[in-house]
């Protein structure tokens, strides 16, 4: 879960893609229920991160807190709170959005990976 945040904010494409299973689905849902992003193929995951804002243009930071994980064999479910902060050059950091991650995980080859992530945005400043 923390590898996801670090790789996303740092633009580490290979590391970010590897936190997901090959058949993963990732949706970001806005407060009005609109799906802002839907990813379901490795190419879509890579393209998403290739286009994601990062230094030096902006400094994004995802902070994930209060994870609750329920493990059932080689699968698990999880819920956590996220905060999304952003800093443009010459400006102070701003809290841009917050919400919940709702996750399903699968253990593959000894590593836990995200099978499904729904980022439910509760509020945003945009």
PDB file of C-alpha atoms in Angstrom, residues 38-122:
ATOM      1  CA  UNK A  38     -10.549   3.447 -14.995  1.00  0.00           C
ATOM      2  CA  UNK A  39      -7.516   1.231 -15.574  1.00  0.00           C
ATOM      3  CA  UNK A  40      -7.657  -2.465 -16.382  1.00  0.00           C
ATOM      4  CA  UNK A  41      -4.642  -3.293 -18.582  1.00  0.00           C
ATOM      5  CA  UNK A  42      -0.894  -2.996 -18.018  1.00  0.00           C
ATOM      6  CA  UNK A  43      -0.705  -0.497 -20.900  1.00  0.00           C
ATOM      7  CA  UNK A  44      -3.396   1.674 -19.266  1.00  0.00           C
ATOM      8  CA  UNK A  45      -1.529   1.593 -15.925  1.00  0.00           C
ATOM      9  CA  UNK A  46       1.731   2.607 -17.629  1.00  0.00           C
ATOM     10  CA  UNK A  47       0.097   5.374 -19.697  1.00  0.00           C
ATOM     11  CA  UNK A  48      -1.630   6.739 -16.600  1.00  0.00           C
ATOM     12  CA  UNK A  49       1.616   7.071 -14.679  1.00  0.00           C
ATOM     13  CA  UNK A  50       3.551   8.365 -17.704  1.00  0.00           C
ATOM     14  CA  UNK A  51       1.062  11.270 -17.875  1.00  0.00           C
ATOM     15  CA  UNK A  52       0.880  11.813 -14.099  1.00  0.00           C
ATOM     16  CA  UNK A  53       2.139  15.198 -12.808  1.00  0.00           C
ATOM     17  CA  UNK A  54       5.480  15.085 -11.013  1.00  0.00           C
ATOM     18  CA  UNK A  55       8.606  17.055 -10.256  1.00  0.00           C
ATOM     19  CA  UNK A  56       9.784  19.510 -11.387  1.00  0.00           C
ATOM     20  CA  UNK A  57       6.358  20.826 -12.518  1.00  0.00           C
ATOM     21  CA  UNK A  58       4.572  19.852  -9.300  1.00  0.00           C
ATOM     22  CA  UNK A  59       5.285  17.817  -6.192  1.00  0.00           C
ATOM     23  CA  UNK A  60       2.405  15.379  -5.551  1.00  0.00           C
ATOM     24  CA  UNK A  61       2.131  13.435  -2.292  1.00  0.00           C
ATOM     25  CA  UNK A  62      -0.316  10.687  -1.434  1.00  0.00           C
ATOM     26  CA  UNK A  63      -0.589   9.961   2.270  1.00  0.00           C
ATOM     27  CA  UNK A  64      -2.341   6.764   3.266  1.00  0.00           C
ATOM     28  CA  UNK A  65      -3.512   6.343   6.879  1.00  0.00           C
ATOM     29  CA  UNK A  66      -5.675   4.127   9.084  1.00  0.00           C
ATOM     30  CA  UNK A  67      -5.473   0.913   7.041  1.00  0.00           C
ATOM     31  CA  UNK A  68      -7.764  -1.910   8.081  1.00  0.00           C
ATOM     32  CA  UNK A  69      -6.945  -5.220   6.406  1.00  0.00           C
ATOM     33  CA  UNK A  70      -8.790  -8.523   6.655  1.00  0.00           C
ATOM     34  CA  UNK A  71      -6.803 -11.532   5.421  1.00  0.00           C
ATOM     35  CA  UNK A  72      -8.451 -14.727   4.179  1.00  0.00           C
ATOM     36  CA  UNK A  73      -5.816 -17.153   2.921  1.00  0.00           C
ATOM     37  CA  UNK A  74      -4.150 -15.757  -0.207  1.00  0.00           C
ATOM     38  CA  UNK A  75      -6.706 -12.948  -0.556  1.00  0.00           C
ATOM     39  CA  UNK A  76      -7.480  -9.915   1.551  1.00  0.00           C
ATOM     40  CA  UNK A  77      -9.649  -6.829   1.656  1.00  0.00           C
ATOM     41  CA  UNK A  78      -8.608  -3.451   2.902  1.00  0.00           C
ATOM     42  CA  UNK A  79      -9.827   0.040   3.528  1.00  0.00           C
ATOM     43  CA  UNK A  80      -7.736   3.111   4.241  1.00  0.00           C
ATOM     44  CA  UNK A  81      -7.982   6.882   4.168  1.00  0.00           C
ATOM     45  CA  UNK A  82      -5.963   8.901   1.672  1.00  0.00           C
ATOM     46  CA  UNK A  83      -4.903  12.519   1.565  1.00  0.00           C
ATOM     47  CA  UNK A  84      -3.601  13.996  -1.679  1.00  0.00           C
ATOM     48  CA  UNK A  85      -1.326  17.016  -1.405  1.00  0.00           C
ATOM     49  CA  UNK A  86       0.256  19.037  -4.190  1.00  0.00           C
ATOM     50  CA  UNK A  87       2.870  21.756  -4.381  1.00  0.00           C
ATOM     51  CA  UNK A  88       3.539  23.874  -7.441  1.00  0.00           C
ATOM     52  CA  UNK A  89       6.907  25.648  -7.652  1.00  0.00           C
ATOM     53  CA  UNK A  90       6.966  28.762  -5.486  1.00  0.00           C
ATOM     54  CA  UNK A  91       3.704  27.978  -3.671  1.00  0.00           C
ATOM     55  CA  UNK A  92       2.975  26.317  -0.343  1.00  0.00           C
ATOM     56  CA  UNK A  93       1.695  22.729  -0.344  1.00  0.00           C
ATOM     57  CA  UNK A  94      -2.077  22.373  -0.630  1.00  0.00           C
ATOM     58  CA  UNK A  95      -4.460  19.637   0.402  1.00  0.00           C
ATOM     59  CA  UNK A  96      -6.126  18.826  -2.926  1.00  0.00           C
ATOM     60  CA  UNK A  97      -8.354  15.858  -2.082  1.00  0.00           C
ATOM     61  CA  UNK A  98      -9.145  13.120   0.410  1.00  0.00           C
ATOM     62  CA  UNK A  99     -11.168   9.965   0.530  1.00  0.00           C
ATOM     63  CA  UNK A 100     -10.962   6.205   0.959  1.00  0.00           C
ATOM     64  CA  UNK A 101      -9.178   3.401  -0.800  1.00  0.00           C
ATOM     65  CA  UNK A 102     -11.250   0.225  -0.945  1.00  0.00           C
ATOM     66  CA  UNK A 103      -8.962  -2.623  -1.898  1.00  0.00           C
ATOM     67  CA  UNK A 104      -8.851  -6.300  -2.695  1.00  0.00           C
ATOM     68  CA  UNK A 105      -5.448  -7.979  -2.546  1.00  0.00           C
ATOM     69  CA  UNK A 106      -4.032 -11.277  -3.737  1.00  0.00           C
ATOM     70  CA  UNK A 107      -0.808 -12.960  -2.641  1.00  0.00           C
ATOM     71  CA  UNK A 108       1.212 -14.079  -5.667  1.00  0.00           C
ATOM     72  CA  UNK A 109       4.699 -15.582  -5.556  1.00  0.00           C
ATOM     73  CA  UNK A 110       5.044 -14.572  -1.917  1.00  0.00           C
ATOM     74  CA  UNK A 111       4.079 -10.909  -2.500  1.00  0.00           C
ATOM     75  CA  UNK A 112       0.829  -9.127  -1.779  1.00  0.00           C
ATOM     76  CA  UNK A 113      -0.475  -7.148  -4.753  1.00  0.00           C
ATOM     77  CA  UNK A 114      -3.528  -5.012  -5.387  1.00  0.00           C
ATOM     78  CA  UNK A 115      -6.206  -6.889  -7.332  1.00  0.00           C
ATOM     79  CA  UNK A 116      -8.747  -4.062  -7.199  1.00  0.00           C
ATOM     80  CA  UNK A 117      -8.477  -0.508  -5.917  1.00  0.00           C
ATOM     81  CA  UNK A 118     -11.352   1.922  -5.797  1.00  0.00           C
ATOM     82  CA  UNK A 119     -10.250   5.398  -4.800  1.00  0.00           C
ATOM     83  CA  UNK A 120     -13.458   6.995  -3.534  1.00  0.00           C
ATOM     84  CA  UNK A 121     -12.796  10.725  -3.433  1.00  0.00           C
ATOM     85  CA  UNK A 122     -14.889  12.376  -0.714  1.00  0.00           C
TER      86      UNK A 122
END
